[in-house]
């Protein structure tokens, strides 16, 4: 007898049956909005999962449509029936991944298990990219159109932000008030290479608000492997991260990357059957918060900078808004900054098309979804006067920077904690202050 090829999806059968086919989710689905195809809608994808489970459709017929799903969870937010689409998608992807014997899957597993967790290698890659940009080579390559012979490479190169000088955060360092609540700051991979100054801004804001910020030994959180259904790799990475982080005995575990945060909040569930670590994993997820979520828990410390004049708009990262349900907090915090005016962004909670590595794997569809977001940003900029778009996820930051660059929009992209950090500096300071470094 053949073993069930869809064991995880089979376990979620009740969740699948909860769909009443009403179609309310369709207008909330970015892939449906740009393709108009039922198979690229939440309802259509749930139907495909059902037919797959019943053996009426082969995995090859279903996979392309599930691959084109952003896993943005926008459909869950509007579903009147409470269908847990994200869990169903993940279970199906996990089952399908296990049946996939292709070289592409093997390559992705290598990246997830060997490259992303190797922080030294990522730092080296970041330094080489910075050299490529600052030496003038990037300008020359772009002017001569050298990458146009490989359009996908040209697209990926176009996603690169200006790589900042990286100031390393060493494990064991502590910042702020040692008598305050202990916060373990997780620095991640993409965030630390592409947006390292955001970590220093995070430390500065948390320290200004009385927290003792420590940098634990850490590693990759496994979020990208998780989204791809490679759960065994995620479990291994999660176990190591839980053990290392809890060693500093934090009251809070803070992350400033929405995609990583949403995966780490699942660790309790992911490791629940491993009796050796289940309790610790549950504790880890309980204490895991996005930096905006933590800052919104009590009144902010007084600001120092009353000379700011910024009109901003806010794009809600899917993994913060739809998955972690951190919806209003970032805007409530931004609204408290003197001199900062927040103008609305139409459909702020709609995905920008970044979605982990979706923009690398599906550049065309991702670009079409980004175009919709850019139309709304144009309005916020030209009619609302916004010169900055704020978002709390590195993937969204990369994607929006690309959209802004391509459409020559006079806007910049910033993380919400960076705006707060600016408000905690004296108006005279031209460069970010480093928090006072206190040995542990
Ligand atoms: S997923 Fe929810 S909103 Fe979409 S068709 Fe099913 S029940 Fe309706
Ligand atoms: S997760 Fe996003 S892209 Fe996927 S079906 Fe739901 S709304 Fe559409």
XYZ file of N, CA, C and O in Angstrom, residues 19-210:
768
model
N -14.038 26.460 4.036
C -14.289 27.427 2.943
C -15.705 27.232 2.394
O -16.093 26.127 2.018
N -16.461 28.336 2.356
C -17.841 28.255 1.864
C -17.953 28.829 0.437
O -19.047 29.113 -0.048
N -16.809 29.067 -0.179
C -16.718 29.502 -1.589
C -17.417 30.833 -1.854
O -17.917 31.062 -2.957
N -17.468 31.695 -0.857
C -18.214 32.950 -1.025
C -17.515 33.942 -1.956
O -18.141 34.820 -2.534
N -16.189 33.841 -2.036
C -15.440 34.729 -2.926
C -15.111 36.099 -2.349
O -14.566 36.958 -3.056
N -15.415 36.300 -1.063
C -15.123 37.607 -0.445
C -13.619 37.899 -0.458
O -13.188 39.050 -0.513
N -12.836 36.819 -0.451
C -11.374 36.996 -0.412
C -10.788 37.434 -1.761
O -9.650 37.904 -1.811
N -11.534 37.280 -2.822
C -10.933 37.523 -4.142
C -10.379 38.946 -4.330
O -9.236 39.112 -4.767
N -11.146 39.992 -3.965
C -10.594 41.345 -4.169
C -9.404 41.649 -3.262
O -8.680 42.620 -3.505
N -9.215 40.834 -2.216
C -8.076 41.080 -1.304
C -6.825 40.350 -1.756
O -5.774 40.492 -1.132
N -6.940 39.578 -2.824
C -5.807 38.745 -3.249
C -5.009 39.447 -4.353
O -5.520 39.667 -5.457
N -3.755 39.778 -4.081
C -2.961 40.519 -5.088
C -2.766 39.743 -6.387
O -2.763 40.340 -7.467
N -2.624 38.410 -6.320
C -2.387 37.666 -7.565
C -3.679 37.563 -8.378
O -3.646 37.580 -9.605
N -4.816 37.485 -7.701
C -6.090 37.465 -8.424
C -6.337 38.833 -9.077
O -6.791 38.921 -10.222
N -5.992 39.883 -8.326
C -6.268 41.236 -8.844
C -5.514 41.506 -10.147
O -6.023 42.165 -11.032
N -4.269 40.989 -10.243
C -3.532 41.298 -11.481
C -3.729 40.254 -12.579
O -3.528 40.556 -13.752
N -4.142 39.025 -12.214
C -4.312 38.006 -13.268
C -5.780 37.810 -13.652
O -6.079 37.382 -14.766
N -6.699 38.077 -12.697
C -8.126 37.837 -12.946
C -8.454 36.353 -13.065
O -9.539 35.974 -13.485
N -7.521 35.498 -12.666
C -7.731 34.058 -12.827
C -8.153 33.412 -11.506
O -7.517 33.627 -10.469
N -9.208 32.603 -11.569
C -9.697 31.920 -10.370
C -8.608 31.026 -9.760
O -8.488 30.915 -8.542
N -7.798 30.414 -10.629
C -6.746 29.513 -10.122
C -5.666 30.276 -9.366
O -4.878 29.680 -8.640
N -5.618 31.596 -9.553
C -4.649 32.409 -8.817
C -5.343 33.192 -7.700
O -4.877 34.250 -7.279
N -6.466 32.650 -7.223
C -7.188 33.288 -6.119
C -7.169 32.342 -4.916
O -6.915 31.145 -5.073
N -7.460 32.850 -3.720
C -7.492 31.971 -2.544
C -8.530 30.851 -2.713
O -8.245 29.680 -2.457
N -9.729 31.226 -3.159
C -10.786 30.217 -3.325
C -10.360 29.162 -4.334
O -10.544 27.960 -4.110
N -9.778 29.610 -5.430
C -9.325 28.666 -6.458
C -8.223 27.759 -5.929
O -8.210 26.552 -6.198
N -7.302 28.322 -5.172
C -6.195 27.505 -4.659
C -6.687 26.489 -3.625
O -6.195 25.359 -3.566
N -7.677 26.885 -2.842
C -8.245 25.936 -1.873
C -8.933 24.785 -2.614
O -8.849 23.621 -2.211
N -9.596 25.115 -3.709
C -10.256 24.094 -4.530
C -9.207 23.124 -5.095
O -9.391 21.909 -5.089
N -8.092 23.702 -5.554
C -7.023 22.854 -6.101
C -6.450 21.934 -5.023
O -6.167 20.758 -5.276
N -6.295 22.452 -3.804
C -5.785 21.616 -2.706
C -6.742 20.455 -2.437
O -6.328 19.320 -2.210
N -8.040 20.758 -2.495
C -9.058 19.729 -2.233
C -8.983 18.633 -3.306
O -8.994 17.438 -3.000
N -8.897 19.072 -4.547
C -8.832 18.095 -5.652
C -7.548 17.277 -5.575
O -7.530 16.090 -5.913
N -6.492 17.887 -5.109
C -5.214 17.190 -4.937
C -5.369 16.108 -3.867
O -4.951 14.949 -4.055
N -6.004 16.488 -2.784
C -6.198 15.552 -1.671
C -7.111 14.389 -2.080
O -6.915 13.251 -1.657
N -8.081 14.698 -2.927
C -9.003 13.641 -3.379
C -8.410 12.794 -4.504
O -9.057 11.876 -5.000
N -7.207 13.159 -4.931
C -6.538 12.392 -5.989
C -7.067 12.702 -7.372
O -6.776 11.981 -8.327
N -7.857 13.785 -7.506
C -8.426 14.112 -8.822
C -7.529 15.023 -9.653
O -7.802 15.281 -10.815
N -6.497 15.580 -9.005
C -5.526 16.390 -9.741
C -4.126 15.948 -9.335
O -3.882 15.597 -8.170
N -3.216 15.983 -10.318
C -1.834 15.603 -10.028
C -1.091 16.800 -9.427
O -1.428 17.951 -9.722
N -0.067 16.548 -8.612
C 0.696 17.656 -8.018
C 1.226 18.638 -9.055
O 1.223 19.847 -8.825
N 1.623 18.120 -10.239
C 2.175 19.022 -11.276
C 1.134 20.049 -11.741
O 1.493 21.144 -12.200
N -0.146 19.683 -11.662
C -1.199 20.612 -12.115
C -1.466 21.690 -11.056
O -1.924 22.786 -11.383
N -1.193 21.356 -9.826
C -1.532 22.265 -8.724
C -0.363 23.182 -8.358
O -0.534 24.368 -8.065
N 0.836 22.611 -8.421
C 2.020 23.300 -7.908
C 2.234 24.721 -8.482
O 2.483 25.656 -7.715
N 2.111 24.908 -9.815
C 2.378 26.267 -10.331
C 1.497 27.331 -9.687
O 1.938 28.450 -9.452
N 0.242 26.972 -9.386
C -0.674 27.960 -8.807
C -0.339 28.234 -7.339
O -0.497 29.359 -6.857
N 0.118 27.204 -6.647
C 0.510 27.426 -5.251
C 1.847 28.165 -5.202
O 2.089 28.975 -4.309
N 2.714 27.887 -6.162
C 3.996 28.607 -6.219
C 3.784 30.097 -6.455
O 4.571 30.925 -6.018
N 2.715 30.426 -7.185
C 2.461 31.842 -7.501
C 1.733 32.563 -6.360
O 1.406 33.741 -6.494
N 1.481 31.852 -5.287
C 0.844 32.491 -4.123
C 1.934 33.176 -3.307
O 2.979 32.596 -3.023
N 1.668 34.408 -2.889
C 2.649 35.197 -2.131
C 2.727 34.793 -0.664
O 3.601 35.265 0.054
N 1.789 33.980 -0.220
C 1.662 33.643 1.214
C 1.547 34.929 2.038
O 2.113 35.024 3.126
N 0.791 35.885 1.493
C 0.680 37.187 2.167
C -0.387 37.172 3.269
O -0.449 38.079 4.083
N -1.259 36.174 3.271
C -2.332 36.006 4.258
C -3.392 37.109 4.161
O -4.207 37.246 5.070
N -3.381 37.891 3.056
C -4.393 38.930 2.902
C -5.793 38.334 2.876
O -6.752 38.939 3.352
N -5.907 37.116 2.336
C -7.215 36.463 2.244
C -7.755 36.089 3.632
O -8.960 36.135 3.869
N -6.850 35.735 4.534
C -7.291 35.341 5.880
C -7.952 36.498 6.620
O -8.925 36.318 7.350
N -7.381 37.690 6.429
C -7.892 38.858 7.160
C -9.353 39.135 6.818
O -10.122 39.565 7.670
N -9.752 38.880 5.567
C -11.125 39.238 5.160
C -12.089 38.053 5.173
O -13.286 38.236 5.012
N -11.586 36.860 5.384
C -12.450 35.672 5.247
C -13.480 35.588 6.380
O -13.124 35.515 7.553
N -14.790 35.579 6.049
C -15.812 35.536 7.106
C -15.911 34.174 7.767
O -16.519 34.022 8.830
N -15.318 33.175 7.125
C -15.448 31.809 7.621
C -14.220 31.383 8.441
O -14.149 30.259 8.926
N -13.276 32.286 8.568
C -12.075 31.989 9.371
C -11.197 30.902 8.771
O -10.523 30.171 9.515
N -11.179 30.787 7.452
C -10.337 29.764 6.828
C -8.865 30.105 7.082
O -8.420 31.217 6.813
N -8.138 29.112 7.618
C -6.716 29.347 7.913
C -5.888 28.988 6.670
O -5.214 27.963 6.613
N -5.984 29.871 5.710
C -5.362 29.606 4.420
C -3.855 29.386 4.543
O -3.282 28.494 3.904
N -3.202 30.200 5.379
C -1.740 30.126 5.501
C -1.278 28.744 5.953
O -0.310 28.194 5.421
N -1.982 28.174 6.921
C -1.603 26.848 7.428
C -1.816 25.786 6.351
O -1.028 24.856 6.195
N -2.909 25.924 5.609
C -3.193 24.961 4.537
C -2.128 25.045 3.447
O -1.650 24.020 2.949
N -1.744 26.255 3.099
C -0.721 26.433 2.069
C 0.603 25.815 2.525
O 1.264 25.092 1.776
N 0.941 26.083 3.777
C 2.214 25.584 4.297
C 2.236 24.056 4.318
O 3.234 23.421 3.925
N 1.126 23.455 4.750
C 1.054 21.985 4.799
C 1.177 21.397 3.400
O 1.871 20.399 3.188
N 0.502 22.023 2.433
C 0.571 21.508 1.059
C 1.980 21.663 0.512
O 2.515 20.763 -0.138
N 2.584 22.821 0.776
C 3.953 23.033 0.288
C 4.910 22.030 0.925
O 5.819 21.529 0.271
N 4.692 21.729 2.192
C 5.554 20.778 2.890
C 5.426 19.394 2.252
O 6.423 18.730 1.952
N 4.183 18.983 2.000
C 3.954 17.673 1.365
C 4.560 17.636 -0.033
O 5.180 16.644 -0.433
N 4.363 18.712 -0.777
C 4.877 18.724 -2.158
C 6.402 18.757 -2.175
O 7.032 18.136 -3.035
N 6.983 19.495 -1.236
C 8.449 19.576 -1.183
C 9.032 18.184 -0.965
O 10.046 17.809 -1.569
N 8.357 17.409 -0.124
C 8.890 16.075 0.176
C 8.844 15.125 -1.019
O 9.570 14.149 -1.067
N 7.960 15.437 -1.962
C 7.884 14.587 -3.167
C 8.784 15.084 -4.291
O 8.913 14.443 -5.322
N 9.369 16.264 -4.096
C 10.137 16.918 -5.163
C 11.590 16.424 -5.139
O 12.311 16.642 -4.164
N 12.004 15.776 -6.204
C 13.379 15.247 -6.249
C 14.254 16.055 -7.222
O 15.320 15.601 -7.627
N 13.807 17.255 -7.584
C 14.525 18.032 -8.593
C 15.825 18.633 -8.040
O 15.998 18.807 -6.836
N 16.700 18.982 -8.984
C 17.959 19.641 -8.625
C 17.712 21.027 -8.044
O 18.453 21.483 -7.181
N 16.631 21.689 -8.517
C 16.328 23.034 -8.017
C 16.024 22.991 -6.516
O 16.482 23.825 -5.740
N 15.258 21.954 -6.130
C 14.944 21.840 -4.707
C 16.225 21.593 -3.906
O 16.429 22.176 -2.836
N 17.088 20.729 -4.429
C 18.344 20.427 -3.728
C 19.170 21.706 -3.570
O 19.764 21.952 -2.514
N 19.166 22.533 -4.610
C 19.923 23.787 -4.558
C 19.342 24.725 -3.490
O 20.078 25.313 -2.684
N 18.009 24.815 -3.479
C 17.378 25.695 -2.493
C 17.666 25.210 -1.065
O 17.939 25.998 -0.173
N 17.637 23.894 -0.893
C 17.910 23.346 0.454
C 19.340 23.679 0.888
O 19.602 23.948 2.057
N 20.227 23.661 -0.091
C 21.621 23.998 0.216
C 21.712 25.466 0.681
O 22.389 25.783 1.659
N 20.999 26.328 -0.019
C 21.003 27.751 0.364
C 20.413 27.913 1.769
O 20.977 28.593 2.629
N 19.261 27.265 1.998
C 18.579 27.421 3.292
C 19.404 26.850 4.449
O 19.416 27.402 5.545
N 20.066 25.717 4.201
C 20.726 25.027 5.329
C 22.196 25.392 5.488
O 22.739 25.298 6.583
N 22.855 25.802 4.388
C 24.299 26.047 4.489
C 24.700 27.504 4.271
O 25.655 27.973 4.876
N 23.987 28.199 3.382
C 24.426 29.562 3.052
C 23.815 30.593 4.017
O 24.541 31.351 4.669
N 22.478 30.597 4.115
C 21.845 31.615 4.967
C 22.293 31.523 6.431
O 22.483 32.555 7.078
N 22.499 30.315 6.980
C 22.965 30.280 8.377
C 24.442 30.645 8.546
O 24.917 30.766 9.671
N 25.169 30.798 7.436
C 26.596 31.125 7.525
C 26.756 32.651 7.464
O 26.940 33.245 6.399
N 26.682 33.272 8.626
C 26.643 34.728 8.650
C 27.942 35.352 8.128
O 27.915 36.391 7.465
N 29.062 34.685 8.413
C 30.354 35.192 7.939
C 30.369 35.286 6.416
O 30.858 36.270 5.844
N 29.812 34.284 5.783
C 29.755 34.258 4.317
C 28.860 35.391 3.796
O 29.179 36.064 2.815
N 27.748 35.615 4.471
C 26.828 36.683 4.060
C 27.474 38.060 4.225
O 27.321 38.940 3.375
N 28.209 38.208 5.324
C 28.887 39.490 5.558
C 29.910 39.729 4.445
O 29.991 40.828 3.880
N 30.656 38.677 4.088
C 31.642 38.801 3.009
C 30.939 39.177 1.692
O 31.375 40.065 0.971
N 29.817 38.506 1.424
C 29.053 38.810 0.208
C 28.604 40.269 0.203
O 28.690 40.961 -0.812
N 28.150 40.752 1.370
C 27.710 42.147 1.493
C 28.859 43.108 1.227
O 28.681 44.127 0.549
N 30.050 42.758 1.743
C 31.204 43.648 1.535
C 31.598 43.701 0.062
O 31.950 44.756 -0.468
N 31.507 42.554 -0.605
C 31.841 42.523 -2.039
C 30.837 43.342 -2.848
O 31.202 44.059 -3.782
N 29.570 43.232 -2.466
C 28.546 44.017 -3.171
C 28.757 45.512 -2.946
O 28.594 46.326 -3.849
N 29.153 45.855 -1.733
C 29.421 47.274 -1.427
C 30.596 47.780 -2.274
O 30.559 48.880 -2.811
N 31.602 46.934 -2.401
C 32.760 47.297 -3.216
C 32.329 47.471 -4.681
O 32.730 48.414 -5.361
N 31.490 46.558 -5.146
C 30.956 46.613 -6.515
C 30.237 47.947 -6.753
O 30.382 48.579 -7.792
N 29.491 48.382 -5.735
C 28.730 49.629 -5.885
C 29.623 50.855 -5.790
O 29.508 51.785 -6.566
N 30.531 50.841 -4.815
C 31.312 52.058 -4.541
C 32.493 52.242 -5.488
O 33.013 53.333 -5.624
N 32.922 51.152 -6.127
C 34.067 51.261 -7.041
C 33.666 51.862 -8.394
O 34.522 52.154 -9.217
N 32.349 51.999 -8.608
C 31.887 52.517 -9.897
C 31.578 51.396 -10.890
O 31.081 51.644 -11.985
N 31.867 50.151 -10.463
C 31.630 49.016 -11.352
C 30.133 48.857 -11.643
O 29.722 48.610 -12.778
N 29.318 49.047 -10.618
C 27.870 48.899 -10.805
C 27.360 49.909 -11.856
O 26.586 49.554 -12.742
N 27.858 51.141 -11.746
C 27.418 52.189 -12.663
C 27.793 51.802 -14.104
O 26.981 51.898 -15.026
N 29.033 51.306 -14.227
C 29.513 50.947 -15.560
C 28.698 49.776 -16.140
O 28.260 49.812 -17.288
N 28.480 48.755 -15.278
C 27.727 47.578 -15.720
C 26.324 47.984 -16.172
O 25.820 47.534 -17.200
N 25.718 48.895 -15.414
C 24.351 49.329 -15.756
C 24.345 50.170 -17.034
O 23.481 49.997 -17.888
N 25.320 51.082 -17.136
C 25.355 51.952 -18.328
C 25.569 51.145 -19.606
O 24.978 51.415 -20.637
N 26.433 50.139 -19.499
C 26.720 49.331 -20.689
C 25.663 48.250 -20.929
O 25.699 47.539 -21.921
N 24.740 48.114 -19.954
C 23.675 47.108 -20.097
C 24.218 45.688 -20.121
O 23.645 44.799 -20.777
N 25.339 45.452 -19.399
C 25.989 44.137 -19.464
C 25.111 43.002 -18.936
O 25.262 41.858 -19.345
N 24.213 43.345 -18.030
C 23.388 42.278 -17.439
C 22.151 41.973 -18.273
O 21.413 41.045 -17.963
N 21.927 42.770 -19.321
C 20.706 42.562 -20.105
C 20.692 41.233 -20.847
O 19.639 40.762 -21.273
N 21.888 40.618 -20.977
C 21.906 39.307 -21.631
C 21.239 38.242 -20.741
O 20.823 37.202 -21.212
N 21.170 38.525 -19.433
C 20.483 37.598 -18.508
C 19.457 38.419 -17.734
O 19.761 38.938 -16.652
N 18.229 38.564 -18.283
C 17.251 39.462 -17.671
C 16.976 39.164 -16.194
O 16.762 40.088 -15.408
N 17.001 37.877 -15.805
C 16.687 37.589 -14.402
C 17.798 38.108 -13.493
O 17.544 38.594 -12.391
N 19.040 38.050 -13.980
C 20.163 38.579 -13.199
C 20.064 40.101 -13.106
O 20.285 40.696 -12.044
N 19.686 40.725 -14.231
C 19.524 42.186 -14.244
C 18.437 42.593 -13.245
O 18.572 43.585 -12.524
N 17.368 41.792 -13.187
C 16.275 42.089 -12.255
C 16.768 41.994 -10.808
O 16.501 42.867 -9.989
N 17.510 40.920 -10.517
C 17.997 40.729 -9.146
C 18.987 41.826 -8.759
O 18.974 42.324 -7.640
N 19.824 42.204 -9.708
C 20.798 43.260 -9.433
C 20.077 44.581 -9.170
O 20.483 45.374 -8.318
N 18.951 44.764 -9.887
C 18.169 45.989 -9.715
C 17.511 46.077 -8.347
O 17.121 47.158 -7.905
N 17.376 44.931 -7.672
C 16.751 44.942 -6.347
C 17.726 45.374 -5.252
O 17.324 45.650 -4.123
N 19.028 45.399 -5.588
C 20.028 45.712 -4.558
C 19.851 47.123 -4.025
O 19.815 48.076 -4.801
N 19.787 47.281 -2.724
C 19.798 48.644 -2.188
C 21.246 49.115 -2.121
O 22.162 48.332 -2.409
N 21.465 50.360 -1.758
C 22.836 50.810 -1.544
C 23.310 50.150 -0.245
O 22.733 50.367 0.825
N 24.302 49.290 -0.355
C 24.732 48.532 0.840
C 25.452 49.492 1.794
O 26.435 50.122 1.412
N 24.965 49.589 3.032
C 25.589 50.541 3.954
C 26.869 49.971 4.570
O 27.093 48.751 4.540
N 27.699 50.860 5.131
C 28.847 50.388 5.913
C 28.264 49.613 7.095
O 27.302 50.066 7.717
N 28.790 48.447 7.364
C 28.199 47.610 8.416
C 29.005 47.735 9.692
O 30.213 47.563 9.696
N 28.286 48.057 10.752
C 28.938 48.118 12.065
C 28.483 46.879 12.831
O 27.299 46.741 13.144
N 29.424 45.967 13.079
C 29.044 44.656 13.633
C 28.462 44.774 15.039
O 28.881 45.611 15.834
N 27.487 43.935 15.295
C 26.907 43.816 16.630
C 27.454 42.525 17.238
O 27.120 41.435 16.764
N 28.278 42.663 18.230
C 28.947 41.468 18.757
C 28.112 40.776 19.829
O 27.531 41.438 20.695
N 28.086 39.447 19.738
C 27.339 38.673 20.731
C 27.912 38.959 22.121
O 29.124 39.023 22.299
N 27.032 39.169 23.076
C 27.456 39.426 24.450
C 27.438 40.905 24.790
O 27.477 41.267 25.973
N 27.343 41.783 23.776
C 27.316 43.219 24.065
C 25.962 43.609 24.658
O 24.936 42.992 24.359
N 25.973 44.625 25.511
C 24.726 45.119 26.087
C 24.669 46.633 25.970
O 25.699 47.305 25.975
N 23.477 47.184 25.857
C 23.314 48.628 25.649
C 22.149 49.137 26.505
O 21.138 48.459 26.643
N 22.306 50.359 27.001
C 21.203 50.981 27.721
C 21.334 50.824 29.213
O 22.440 50.843 29.762
N 20.208 50.635 29.866
C 20.158 50.610 31.325
C 20.134 49.155 31.817
O 19.125 48.466 31.653
N 21.211 48.699 32.457
C 21.253 47.282 32.894
C 20.173 46.938 33.918
O 19.916 45.763 34.164
N 19.534 47.957 34.522
C 18.474 47.647 35.487
C 17.098 47.560 34.795
O 16.096 47.237 35.420
N 17.061 47.890 33.502
C 15.787 47.829 32.774
C 15.435 46.397 32.371
O 16.210 45.461 32.602
N 14.265 46.220 31.796
C 13.870 44.883 31.326
C 14.835 44.441 30.225
O 15.183 45.240 29.353
N 15.231 43.165 30.279
C 16.214 42.676 29.292
C 15.529 42.311 27.980
O 14.569 41.539 27.953
N 16.071 42.890 26.923
C 15.573 42.615 25.578
C 16.692 41.939 24.788
O 17.793 42.480 24.707
N 16.429 40.773 24.225
C 17.408 40.142 23.325
C 17.076 40.594 21.912
O 15.948 40.413 21.452
N 18.039 41.210 21.237
C 17.792 41.680 19.870
C 18.315 40.648 18.875
O 19.496 40.305 18.876
N 17.409 40.176 18.008
C 17.800 39.226 16.962
C 18.069 40.016 15.681
O 17.239 40.831 15.269
N 19.213 39.763 15.080
C 19.646 40.653 13.993
C 19.436 40.089 12.589
O 19.542 40.823 11.610
N 19.192 38.771 12.481
C 18.827 38.201 11.179
C 19.935 38.237 10.145
O 21.096 38.526 10.449
N 19.561 37.934 8.897
C 20.585 37.904 7.838
C 20.424 39.083 6.875
O 21.267 39.974 6.835
N 19.307 39.142 6.136
C 19.120 40.214 5.149
C 19.183 41.586 5.837
O 19.836 42.519 5.365
N 18.504 41.667 6.974
C 18.453 42.944 7.696
C 19.852 43.393 8.079
O 20.195 44.575 7.949
N 20.677 42.475 8.545
C 21.997 42.850 9.040
C 22.949 43.237 7.907
O 23.882 44.009 8.114
N 22.727 42.690 6.725
C 23.624 43.015 5.605
C 23.126 44.265 4.874
O 23.883 45.190 4.617
N 21.847 44.282 4.545
C 21.316 45.375 3.724
C 20.893 46.606 4.545
O 20.881 47.717 4.037
N 20.487 46.373 5.793
C 19.968 47.495 6.580
C 20.544 47.493 7.991
O 19.833 47.751 8.966
N 21.831 47.235 8.119
C 22.471 47.172 9.434
C 22.195 48.410 10.311
O 21.974 48.272 11.522
N 22.161 49.638 9.758
C 21.895 50.798 10.629
C 20.535 50.714 11.344
O 20.360 51.318 12.407
N 19.599 49.952 10.781
C 18.290 49.820 11.444
C 18.456 49.120 12.800
O 17.744 49.425 13.766
N 19.412 48.215 12.902
C 19.652 47.557 14.198
C 20.144 48.573 15.233
O 19.714 48.556 16.392
N 21.047 49.466 14.780
C 21.562 50.474 15.726
C 20.456 51.448 16.112
O 20.387 51.901 17.253
N 19.567 51.744 15.155
C 18.414 52.598 15.481
C 17.511 51.891 16.503
O 16.983 52.512 17.432
N 17.346 50.588 16.322
C 16.496 49.816 17.242
C 17.074 49.870 18.654
O 16.348 50.103 19.640
N 18.384 49.665 18.747
C 19.049 49.701 20.058
C 18.870 51.081 20.683
O 18.531 51.217 21.865
N 19.062 52.111 19.878
C 18.977 53.481 20.384
C 17.581 53.775 20.943
O 17.435 54.349 22.022
N 16.553 53.349 20.199
C 15.177 53.640 20.630
C 14.818 52.820 21.885
O 14.218 53.339 22.827
N 15.219 51.562 21.892
C 14.901 50.730 23.060
C 15.647 51.229 24.297
O 15.084 51.288 25.395
N 16.911 51.598 24.115
C 17.692 52.118 25.246
C 17.072 53.420 25.764
O 16.966 53.636 26.979
N 16.626 54.278 24.843
C 15.992 55.544 25.253
C 14.710 55.288 26.042
O 14.278 56.117 26.835
N 14.127 54.122 25.823
C 12.887 53.787 26.528
C 13.128 52.869 27.736
O 12.206 52.199 28.202
N 14.360 52.854 28.201
C 14.667 52.203 29.475
C 14.981 50.727 29.417
O 15.104 50.078 30.462
